[in-house]
GROMACS .gro file of C-alpha atoms in nm:
model
  427
    1MET     CA    1 -14.399 -18.549  13.121
    2SER     CA    2 -14.476 -18.327  12.814
    3ARG     CA    3 -14.270 -18.298  12.505
    4ILE     CA    4 -14.236 -17.968  12.360
    5LEU     CA    5 -14.083 -17.829  12.038
    6ILE     CA    6 -13.997 -17.486  12.049
    7ARG     CA    7 -13.990 -17.397  11.686
    8GLY     CA    8 -13.770 -17.134  11.470
    9GLY     CA    9 -13.626 -16.924  11.728
   10ARG     CA   10 -13.305 -16.771  11.790
   11LEU     CA   11 -13.123 -16.980  12.014
   12ILE     CA   12 -12.892 -16.777  12.213
   13ASP     CA   13 -12.665 -16.976  12.484
   14PRO     CA   14 -12.351 -16.759  12.655
   15ALA     CA   15 -12.212 -17.073  12.817
   16THR     CA   16 -12.109 -17.218  12.439
   17GLU     CA   17 -12.185 -16.915  12.287
   18ARG     CA   18 -12.428 -17.072  12.041
   19ASP     CA   19 -12.611 -16.805  11.870
   20GLU     CA   20 -12.815 -16.942  11.584
   21VAL     CA   21 -13.182 -16.985  11.417
   22GLY     CA   22 -13.316 -17.370  11.497
   23ASP     CA   23 -13.565 -17.593  11.738
   24VAL     CA   24 -13.549 -17.723  12.075
   25ALA     CA   25 -13.668 -18.020  12.168
   26ILE     CA   26 -13.763 -18.091  12.513
   27ALA     CA   27 -13.897 -18.426  12.689
   28ASP     CA   28 -13.831 -18.584  13.063
   29GLY     CA   29 -13.779 -18.196  13.156
   30ARG     CA   30 -13.453 -18.157  12.972
   31VAL     CA   31 -13.355 -18.044  12.651
   32VAL     CA   32 -13.299 -18.386  12.400
   33ALA     CA   33 -13.185 -18.182  12.093
   34LEU     CA   34 -13.150 -17.868  11.963
   35GLY     CA   35 -13.096 -17.657  11.609
   36ASN     CA   36 -13.109 -17.943  11.290
   37GLU     CA   37 -13.079 -18.264  11.550
   38ALA     CA   38 -13.438 -18.185  11.660
   39ASN     CA   39 -13.581 -18.273  11.310
   40ASP     CA   40 -13.694 -18.586  11.419
   41PHE     CA   41 -13.837 -18.523  11.733
   42SER     CA   42 -14.193 -18.593  11.752
   43PRO     CA   43 -14.392 -18.315  12.003
   44GLU     CA   44 -14.691 -18.326  12.198
   45ARG     CA   45 -14.721 -17.925  12.186
   46THR     CA   46 -14.543 -17.682  11.960
   47LEU     CA   47 -14.392 -17.316  12.065
   48ASP     CA   48 -14.372 -17.117  11.757
   49ALA     CA   49 -14.061 -16.921  11.842
   50ALA     CA   50 -14.005 -16.717  11.508
   51GLY     CA   51 -13.877 -16.394  11.547
   52HIS     CA   52 -13.813 -16.475  11.929
   53TRP     CA   53 -13.478 -16.528  12.123
   54VAL     CA   54 -13.466 -16.881  12.303
   55ILE     CA   55 -13.240 -16.805  12.606
   56PRO     CA   56 -13.161 -16.988  12.923
   57GLY     CA   57 -13.406 -16.905  13.198
   58LEU     CA   58 -13.245 -16.647  13.425
   59ILE     CA   59 -13.114 -16.722  13.763
   60ASP     CA   60 -13.170 -16.426  14.015
   61LEU     CA   61 -12.867 -16.435  14.308
   62CYS     CA   62 -13.067 -16.219  14.546
   63ALA     CA   63 -13.409 -16.216  14.554
   64ARG     CA   64 -13.591 -16.163  14.928
   65LEU     CA   65 -13.953 -16.346  14.893
   66ARG     CA   66 -14.080 -16.252  15.225
   67GLU     CA   67 -14.184 -16.580  15.336
   68PRO     CA   68 -14.166 -16.690  15.582
   69GLY     CA   69 -14.200 -16.421  15.808
   70ALA     CA   70 -14.333 -16.113  15.631
   71THR     CA   71 -14.625 -16.263  15.393
   72ARG     CA   72 -14.805 -15.921  15.450
   73LYS     CA   73 -14.576 -15.786  15.166
   74ALA     CA   74 -14.522 -16.114  14.939
   75ASP     CA   75 -14.482 -16.458  14.975
   76ILE     CA   76 -14.304 -16.755  14.818
   77ALA     CA   77 -14.618 -16.834  14.580
   78SER     CA   78 -14.652 -16.484  14.428
   79GLU     CA   79 -14.298 -16.385  14.405
   80ALA     CA   80 -14.219 -16.750  14.192
   81ARG     CA   81 -14.489 -16.656  13.935
   82ALA     CA   82 -14.362 -16.326  13.899
   83ALA     CA   83 -14.032 -16.418  13.833
   84VAL     CA   84 -14.111 -16.642  13.554
   85ALA     CA   85 -14.312 -16.422  13.406
   86GLY     CA   86 -13.999 -16.177  13.367
   87GLY     CA   87 -13.800 -16.507  13.238
   88ILE     CA   88 -13.643 -16.596  13.572
   89THR     CA   89 -13.625 -16.973  13.645
   90THR     CA   90 -13.432 -16.992  13.938
   91LEU     CA   91 -13.430 -16.780  14.266
   92ALA     CA   92 -13.162 -16.742  14.499
   93MET     CA   93 -13.318 -16.683  14.836
   94PRO     CA   94 -13.063 -16.539  15.122
   95PRO     CA   95 -13.125 -16.660  15.457
   96ASP     CA   96 -13.282 -16.368  15.666
   97THR     CA   97 -13.630 -16.498  15.703
   98ASN     CA   98 -13.835 -16.539  16.014
   99PRO     CA   99 -13.731 -16.756  16.137
  100VAL     CA  100 -13.395 -16.728  15.971
  101MET     CA  101 -13.290 -17.022  15.735
  102ASP     CA  102 -13.020 -17.171  15.957
  103THR     CA  103 -13.179 -17.537  15.978
  104PRO     CA  104 -13.313 -17.796  15.722
  105SER     CA  105 -13.641 -17.761  15.869
  106VAL     CA  106 -13.664 -17.391  15.750
  107VAL     CA  107 -13.515 -17.492  15.409
  108ASP     CA  108 -13.778 -17.786  15.372
  109LEU     CA  109 -14.057 -17.548  15.449
  110VAL     CA  110 -13.898 -17.282  15.199
  111ASN     CA  111 -13.870 -17.577  14.950
  112HIS     CA  112 -14.236 -17.730  15.002
  113ARG     CA  113 -14.385 -17.390  14.913
  114ALA     CA  114 -14.183 -17.362  14.613
  115ASP     CA  115 -14.304 -17.716  14.503
  116MET     CA  116 -14.629 -17.587  14.587
  117ALA     CA  117 -14.631 -17.282  14.392
  118GLY     CA  118 -14.525 -17.482  14.086
  119ALA     CA  119 -14.339 -17.167  13.910
  120ALA     CA  120 -13.961 -17.095  13.962
  121ARG     CA  121 -13.714 -17.305  14.109
  122ILE     CA  122 -13.631 -17.151  14.481
  123ALA     CA  123 -13.225 -17.219  14.564
  124PRO     CA  124 -13.227 -17.143  14.952
  125LEU     CA  125 -12.913 -16.999  15.070
  126GLY     CA  126 -12.801 -17.114  15.428
  127ALA     CA  127 -12.704 -16.893  15.741
  128LEU     CA  128 -12.332 -16.887  15.782
  129THR     CA  129 -12.406 -16.796  16.152
  130GLN     CA  130 -12.688 -16.927  16.408
  131GLY     CA  131 -12.953 -16.705  16.357
  132LEU     CA  132 -12.750 -16.480  16.130
  133GLY     CA  133 -12.604 -16.353  16.481
  134GLY     CA  134 -12.225 -16.377  16.387
  135GLU     CA  135 -12.121 -16.579  16.699
  136GLN     CA  136 -12.220 -16.967  16.654
  137LEU     CA  137 -12.156 -17.153  16.322
  138SER     CA  138 -12.443 -17.283  16.158
  139GLY     CA  139 -12.508 -17.666  16.103
  140MET     CA  140 -12.348 -17.628  15.776
  141ALA     CA  141 -12.344 -18.002  15.691
  142ALA     CA  142 -12.741 -18.041  15.759
  143LEU     CA  143 -12.806 -17.722  15.551
  144ALA     CA  144 -12.602 -17.875  15.252
  145ALA     CA  145 -12.779 -18.209  15.290
  146ALA     CA  146 -13.066 -18.013  15.277
  147GLY     CA  147 -13.016 -17.864  14.949
  148CYS     CA  148 -12.858 -17.496  15.026
  149PRO     CA  149 -12.578 -17.444  14.700
  150ALA     CA  150 -12.435 -17.178  14.917
  151LEU     CA  151 -12.449 -16.982  15.283
  152SER     CA  152 -12.478 -16.619  15.318
  153ASP     CA  153 -12.469 -16.353  15.592
  154GLY     CA  154 -12.800 -16.246  15.481
  155GLY     CA  155 -12.703 -15.867  15.460
  156GLN     CA  156 -12.581 -15.886  15.838
  157PRO     CA  157 -12.220 -15.902  15.816
  158VAL     CA  158 -11.999 -16.124  16.037
  159THR     CA  159 -11.838 -15.875  16.232
  160ASP     CA  160 -11.632 -16.103  16.434
  161SER     CA  161 -11.312 -16.198  16.189
  162LEU     CA  162 -11.235 -16.489  16.383
  163VAL     CA  163 -11.554 -16.648  16.331
  164LEU     CA  164 -11.584 -16.529  15.970
  165ARG     CA  165 -11.276 -16.689  15.894
  166ARG     CA  166 -11.405 -17.025  16.089
  167ALA     CA  167 -11.714 -16.999  15.885
  168LEU     CA  168 -11.550 -17.008  15.577
  169ASP     CA  169 -11.305 -17.237  15.645
  170TYR     CA  170 -11.588 -17.436  15.726
  171ALA     CA  171 -11.815 -17.363  15.431
  172SER     CA  172 -11.538 -17.486  15.208
  173THR     CA  173 -11.486 -17.838  15.370
  174PHE     CA  174 -11.860 -17.882  15.199
  175SER     CA  175 -11.712 -17.682  14.855
  176LEU     CA  176 -11.986 -17.432  14.958
  177PRO     CA  177 -11.920 -17.070  14.850
  178GLY     CA  178 -11.948 -16.818  15.109
  179LEU     CA  179 -12.182 -16.532  15.013
  180LEU     CA  180 -12.067 -16.207  15.201
  181THR     CA  181 -12.217 -15.858  15.209
  182PRO     CA  182 -11.953 -15.575  15.194
  183VAL     CA  183 -12.037 -15.307  15.483
  184ASP     CA  184 -11.915 -15.191  15.773
  185PRO     CA  185 -12.241 -15.155  15.957
  186GLU     CA  186 -12.155 -14.861  16.203
  187LEU     CA  187 -12.038 -14.673  15.871
  188ALA     CA  188 -12.358 -14.754  15.711
  189GLN     CA  189 -12.621 -14.557  15.936
  190GLY     CA  190 -12.790 -14.323  15.668
  191CYS     CA  191 -13.011 -14.358  15.362
  192LEU     CA  192 -12.836 -14.184  15.052
  193SER     CA  193 -12.473 -14.182  14.971
  194GLU     CA  194 -12.295 -13.927  15.147
  195GLY     CA  195 -12.250 -13.607  14.934
  196PRO     CA  196 -12.371 -13.305  14.856
  197THR     CA  197 -12.747 -13.428  14.703
  198ALA     CA  198 -12.752 -13.603  15.086
  199THR     CA  199 -12.674 -13.239  15.226
  200ARG     CA  200 -12.904 -13.047  15.032
  201LEU     CA  201 -13.180 -13.297  15.090
  202GLY     CA  202 -13.097 -13.287  15.440
  203LEU     CA  203 -13.068 -13.666  15.456
  204PRO     CA  204 -12.819 -13.871  15.676
  205GLY     CA  205 -12.525 -13.976  15.414
  206ILE     CA  206 -12.349 -14.331  15.399
  207PRO     CA  207 -12.021 -14.265  15.287
  208ALA     CA  208 -11.857 -14.523  15.012
  209ALA     CA  209 -11.614 -14.593  15.294
  210ALA     CA  210 -11.876 -14.816  15.462
  211GLU     CA  211 -11.849 -15.041  15.190
  212THR     CA  212 -11.468 -15.046  15.108
  213ALA     CA  213 -11.379 -15.091  15.525
  214GLY     CA  214 -11.620 -15.381  15.530
  215LEU     CA  215 -11.487 -15.506  15.189
  216GLY     CA  216 -11.148 -15.455  15.250
  217ARG     CA  217 -11.167 -15.686  15.591
  218GLN     CA  218 -11.359 -15.964  15.434
  219LEU     CA  219 -11.086 -15.982  15.148
  220ALA     CA  220 -10.840 -16.011  15.459
  221VAL     CA  221 -10.989 -16.277  15.582
  222ALA     CA  222 -11.089 -16.460  15.252
  223GLY     CA  223 -10.758 -16.467  15.124
  224ALA     CA  224 -10.668 -16.625  15.459
  225THR     CA  225 -10.889 -16.932  15.394
  226GLY     CA  226 -10.876 -16.984  15.016
  227ALA     CA  227 -11.231 -17.034  15.053
  228ARG     CA  228 -11.443 -16.980  14.735
  229VAL     CA  229 -11.603 -16.629  14.844
  230HIS     CA  230 -11.863 -16.405  14.667
  231PHE     CA  231 -11.948 -16.041  14.741
  232GLY     CA  232 -12.311 -15.920  14.710
  233ARG     CA  233 -12.416 -15.562  14.588
  234ILE     CA  234 -12.094 -15.379  14.509
  235SER     CA  235 -12.212 -14.997  14.464
  236SER     CA  236 -11.899 -14.796  14.453
  237ALA     CA  237 -11.619 -14.672  14.243
  238ASP     CA  238 -11.379 -14.703  14.525
  239GLY     CA  239 -11.544 -15.073  14.612
  240VAL     CA  240 -11.440 -15.171  14.233
  241ARG     CA  241 -11.120 -15.085  14.263
  242LEU     CA  242 -11.048 -15.250  14.539
  243LEU     CA  243 -11.229 -15.562  14.445
  244ALA     CA  244 -11.005 -15.548  14.084
  245GLY     CA  245 -10.695 -15.546  14.269
  246ALA     CA  246 -10.801 -15.863  14.505
  247LEU     CA  247 -10.940 -16.078  14.192
  248ARG     CA  248 -10.541 -16.021  14.012
  249GLU     CA  249 -10.442 -16.220  14.312
  250ASN     CA  250 -10.727 -16.455  14.436
  251ARG     CA  251 -10.921 -16.609  14.148
  252ALA     CA  252 -11.137 -16.773  14.396
  253LEU     CA  253 -11.328 -16.436  14.457
  254SER     CA  254 -11.617 -16.309  14.284
  255ALA     CA  255 -11.871 -16.057  14.319
  256ASP     CA  256 -12.253 -15.894  14.188
  257ALA     CA  257 -12.431 -15.588  14.158
  258ALA     CA  258 -12.772 -15.490  14.176
  259ILE     CA  259 -12.909 -15.393  13.819
  260HIS     CA  260 -13.075 -15.103  13.943
  261GLN     CA  261 -12.740 -14.949  14.041
  262LEU     CA  262 -12.629 -14.950  13.685
  263PHE     CA  263 -12.921 -14.730  13.573
  264LEU     CA  264 -13.007 -14.472  13.894
  265THR     CA  265 -12.796 -14.240  14.087
  266GLU     CA  266 -12.864 -14.042  14.410
  267GLN     CA  267 -13.010 -13.757  14.190
  268ASP     CA  268 -13.290 -13.958  14.144
  269ALA     CA  269 -13.405 -13.907  14.500
  270MET     CA  270 -13.415 -13.564  14.472
  271ASP     CA  271 -13.807 -13.552  14.495
  272TYR     CA  272 -13.784 -13.780  14.824
  273ASP     CA  273 -13.930 -14.017  14.629
  274PRO     CA  274 -13.923 -14.339  14.860
  275ARG     CA  275 -13.888 -14.573  14.618
  276PHE     CA  276 -13.538 -14.473  14.546
  277HIS     CA  277 -13.452 -14.559  14.936
  278LEU     CA  278 -13.250 -14.854  14.847
  279ALA     CA  279 -12.927 -15.063  15.046
  280PRO     CA  280 -12.662 -15.015  14.902
  281PRO     CA  281 -12.774 -14.657  14.856
  282LEU     CA  282 -12.780 -14.468  14.504
  283ARG     CA  283 -12.427 -14.300  14.473
  284ASP     CA  284 -12.317 -14.031  14.202
  285ILE     CA  285 -12.284 -14.086  13.815
  286VAL     CA  286 -11.893 -14.157  13.884
  287ASP     CA  287 -11.971 -14.479  14.067
  288ARG     CA  288 -12.252 -14.603  13.828
  289GLU     CA  289 -12.007 -14.569  13.532
  290ALA     CA  290 -11.757 -14.740  13.732
  291LEU     CA  291 -12.027 -15.019  13.792
  292ARG     CA  292 -12.075 -15.074  13.442
  293SER     CA  293 -11.707 -15.066  13.320
  294ALA     CA  294 -11.669 -15.362  13.624
  295VAL     CA  295 -11.964 -15.541  13.467
  296ALA     CA  296 -11.834 -15.516  13.080
  297GLU     CA  297 -11.465 -15.607  13.223
  298GLY     CA  298 -11.577 -15.893  13.437
  299VAL     CA  299 -11.476 -15.773  13.740
  300ILE     CA  300 -11.814 -15.812  13.822
  301SER     CA  301 -11.956 -16.140  13.666
  302ILE     CA  302 -12.304 -16.124  13.814
  303LEU     CA  303 -12.618 -15.874  13.798
  304CYS     CA  304 -12.908 -15.944  14.013
  305SER     CA  305 -13.250 -15.782  14.082
  306ASP     CA  306 -13.188 -15.782  14.501
  307HIS     CA  307 -13.561 -15.770  14.480
  308GLN     CA  308 -13.719 -15.657  14.817
  309PRO     CA  309 -14.099 -15.621  14.784
  310HIS     CA  310 -14.264 -15.384  15.045
  311ASP     CA  311 -14.620 -15.343  15.147
  312ARG     CA  312 -14.737 -14.932  15.110
  313ASP     CA  313 -14.697 -14.882  15.432
  314ALA     CA  314 -14.331 -14.954  15.466
  315LYS     CA  315 -14.251 -14.716  15.174
  316ASP     CA  316 -14.521 -14.426  15.340
  317GLY     CA  317 -14.338 -14.178  15.534
  318PRO     CA  318 -14.045 -13.960  15.489
  319PHE     CA  319 -13.728 -14.071  15.317
  320SER     CA  320 -13.507 -14.176  15.599
  321SER     CA  321 -13.809 -14.370  15.773
  322THR     CA  322 -13.894 -14.573  15.502
  323ALA     CA  323 -13.762 -14.948  15.460
  324PRO     CA  324 -13.476 -14.961  15.178
  325GLY     CA  325 -13.540 -15.168  14.909
  326ALA     CA  326 -13.709 -15.193  14.553
  327SER     CA  327 -13.910 -15.446  14.381
  328GLY     CA  328 -13.698 -15.597  14.088
  329LEU     CA  329 -13.820 -15.931  13.933
  330ASP     CA  330 -14.042 -15.808  13.653
  331THR     CA  331 -13.752 -15.552  13.527
  332LEU     CA  332 -13.441 -15.751  13.552
  333LEU     CA  333 -13.434 -15.908  13.217
  334ALA     CA  334 -13.527 -15.576  13.080
  335LEU     CA  335 -13.286 -15.373  13.236
  336VAL     CA  336 -13.002 -15.642  13.157
  337LEU     CA  337 -13.137 -15.608  12.757
  338ARG     CA  338 -13.119 -15.231  12.856
  339LEU     CA  339 -12.748 -15.232  12.902
  340VAL     CA  340 -12.715 -15.387  12.533
  341GLU     CA  341 -12.893 -15.130  12.424
  342ASP     CA  342 -12.658 -14.902  12.574
  343ARG     CA  343 -12.387 -15.058  12.409
  344VAL     CA  344 -12.202 -15.126  12.756
  345LEU     CA  345 -12.228 -15.513  12.699
  346SER     CA  346 -12.257 -15.738  12.402
  347LEU     CA  347 -12.593 -15.989  12.417
  348HIS     CA  348 -12.385 -16.288  12.508
  349GLN     CA  349 -12.212 -16.106  12.780
  350ALA     CA  350 -12.509 -15.968  12.912
  351LEU     CA  351 -12.695 -16.274  12.947
  352ALA     CA  352 -12.395 -16.429  13.113
  353THR     CA  353 -12.396 -16.242  13.410
  354VAL     CA  354 -12.768 -16.338  13.485
  355THR     CA  355 -12.768 -16.697  13.344
  356ILE     CA  356 -12.426 -16.915  13.320
  357ALA     CA  357 -12.217 -16.671  13.566
  358PRO     CA  358 -12.462 -16.742  13.878
  359SER     CA  359 -12.530 -17.107  13.809
  360ARG     CA  360 -12.146 -17.178  13.818
  361LEU     CA  361 -12.140 -16.994  14.121
  362LEU     CA  362 -12.382 -17.172  14.306
  363GLY     CA  363 -12.318 -17.528  14.092
  364LEU     CA  364 -12.624 -17.572  13.939
  365GLU     CA  365 -12.738 -17.752  13.646
  366ALA     CA  366 -12.935 -17.456  13.479
  367GLY     CA  367 -12.821 -17.136  13.298
  368ARG     CA  368 -12.724 -17.301  12.982
  369LEU     CA  369 -12.910 -17.412  12.673
  370THR     CA  370 -12.743 -17.736  12.576
  371GLU     CA  371 -12.840 -18.105  12.523
  372GLY     CA  372 -12.900 -18.270  12.861
  373ALA     CA  373 -12.961 -17.947  13.065
  374PRO     CA  374 -13.284 -17.910  13.257
  375ALA     CA  375 -13.501 -17.747  13.030
  376ASP     CA  376 -13.550 -17.373  13.206
  377ILE     CA  377 -13.573 -17.173  12.924
  378ALA     CA  378 -13.725 -16.807  12.827
  379VAL     CA  379 -13.855 -16.728  12.520
  380VAL     CA  380 -13.829 -16.365  12.439
  381ASP     CA  381 -13.995 -16.139  12.172
  382PRO     CA  382 -13.718 -15.865  12.162
  383ASN     CA  383 -13.943 -15.639  11.993
  384LYS     CA  384 -14.263 -15.611  12.227
  385PRO     CA  385 -14.281 -15.296  12.417
  386TRP     CA  386 -14.408 -15.241  12.742
  387PHE     CA  387 -14.460 -15.010  13.011
  388CYS     CA  388 -14.366 -15.056  13.378
  389SER     CA  389 -14.646 -14.975  13.639
  390THR     CA  390 -14.805 -15.086  13.910
  391GLU     CA  391 -15.052 -15.263  13.673
  392THR     CA  392 -14.803 -15.463  13.452
  393LEU     CA  393 -14.582 -15.535  13.777
  394ARG     CA  394 -14.639 -15.929  13.841
  395SER     CA  395 -14.477 -15.900  14.211
  396ARG     CA  396 -14.680 -15.777  14.488
  397GLY     CA  397 -14.433 -15.539  14.553
  398LYS     CA  398 -14.517 -15.223  14.375
  399ASN     CA  399 -14.195 -15.045  14.485
  400SER     CA  400 -14.021 -15.003  14.155
  401PRO     CA  401 -13.802 -14.719  14.097
  402PHE     CA  402 -13.841 -14.795  13.687
  403LEU     CA  403 -14.267 -14.698  13.717
  404GLY     CA  404 -14.317 -14.497  13.371
  405TRP     CA  405 -13.999 -14.646  13.238
  406GLU     CA  406 -14.055 -14.817  12.867
  407PHE     CA  407 -13.896 -15.113  12.815
  408SER     CA  408 -13.830 -15.313  12.451
  409ALA     CA  409 -13.856 -15.686  12.497
  410GLN     CA  410 -14.143 -15.947  12.665
  411VAL     CA  411 -14.107 -16.274  12.792
  412ARG     CA  412 -14.325 -16.473  12.551
  413HIS     CA  413 -14.329 -16.839  12.724
  414THR     CA  414 -14.120 -16.950  13.034
  415LEU     CA  415 -14.075 -17.311  13.114
  416VAL     CA  416 -13.923 -17.475  13.393
  417GLY     CA  417 -13.813 -17.853  13.388
  418GLY     CA  418 -13.990 -17.872  13.076
  419ARG     CA  419 -14.298 -17.747  13.226
  420LEU     CA  420 -14.487 -17.445  13.057
  421VAL     CA  421 -14.525 -17.233  13.400
  422HIS     CA  422 -14.590 -16.918  13.206
  423SER     CA  423 -14.727 -16.814  12.826
  424ILE     CA  424 -14.901 -16.523  12.710
  425ALA     CA  425 -15.071 -16.509  12.326
  426GLU     CA  426 -14.986 -16.307  12.058
  427ALA     CA  427 -15.182 -15.973  12.063
   0.00000   0.00000   0.00000
């Protein structure tokens, strides 16, 4: 294993509130010294980080990689490489693959493909129920033994509340959090938030009640179990209010939002551009500001890309007939840093939402820049602008709603387990 010294960077770690200029010494895949303590380290390779930020590698809590089952859109290798180019060193992968990730054999396949790719780590999320059918519990003990750090409904809510209660109870016996999608499927029949914009465009609308109805039921069940429960992709002001009240009573709960929801609104879909067909749908500016406030106040503690790469055919056609979802790996860090530029979050707050917060939820070692931690690290030039275009996106999914945007920071180097897996030369 190589010995690498990252020299002279600004070391930023939200987990310890470290913020200082210094060195990082890496050996045997782990951080062995930081700051002045690295003075006596003899490296085999040195990375000059002067003027750059040295941060923990990002942990993306929700990234569909399309393998197994839909490799015409993307695969584990392509998306793991795209991730590290964007400073992401761990991808949490929902279980709604084909076949569903409800057995150790599918988990083993994913882990094998991730090892072959040699880029970002993959954290496979096991299915709460067999086939995500919402009827029979999955073999949670076997999934935990295979390496699943959490169990998820994979975007397909368990509609039988008794089954959900038993699933959360069972998951808690293995100390695994349950990741739920707060939506009532019967109310979520549409493609844009219900309101004036959907009416003007003649598109079927999804009311905020689709979120609050689903969330309210799941909160009640979660409260009856005492299990650790995480709610994914909160999108509405009503959902934030409901969640905030529940958090005051139950500290075992947490939530995340997709980063694009903090920048876009339903108005962005006015030209019927299918890149803005998302699930949950884009809502209005009141909802967007509520989400921003919720992140700043800690009601929503995690931001994720909700990465969903699609091929051209999936996004070609009338708005309502196209597949929902956006490609998000390439822009996650850039958008998180844009929240700092917009004075929504401090730099430490912003980075915590994509490093230590998801790490704690999943019980990972990564997500911190401390001695003894895995050397999962991103070196970022904060003054290197780049344009988001189909050419600059590393993901096979080019369906980004941020095409044409300019961002201010670029990842120069990424290390995973002490290996340099992404590097670009200085211009």
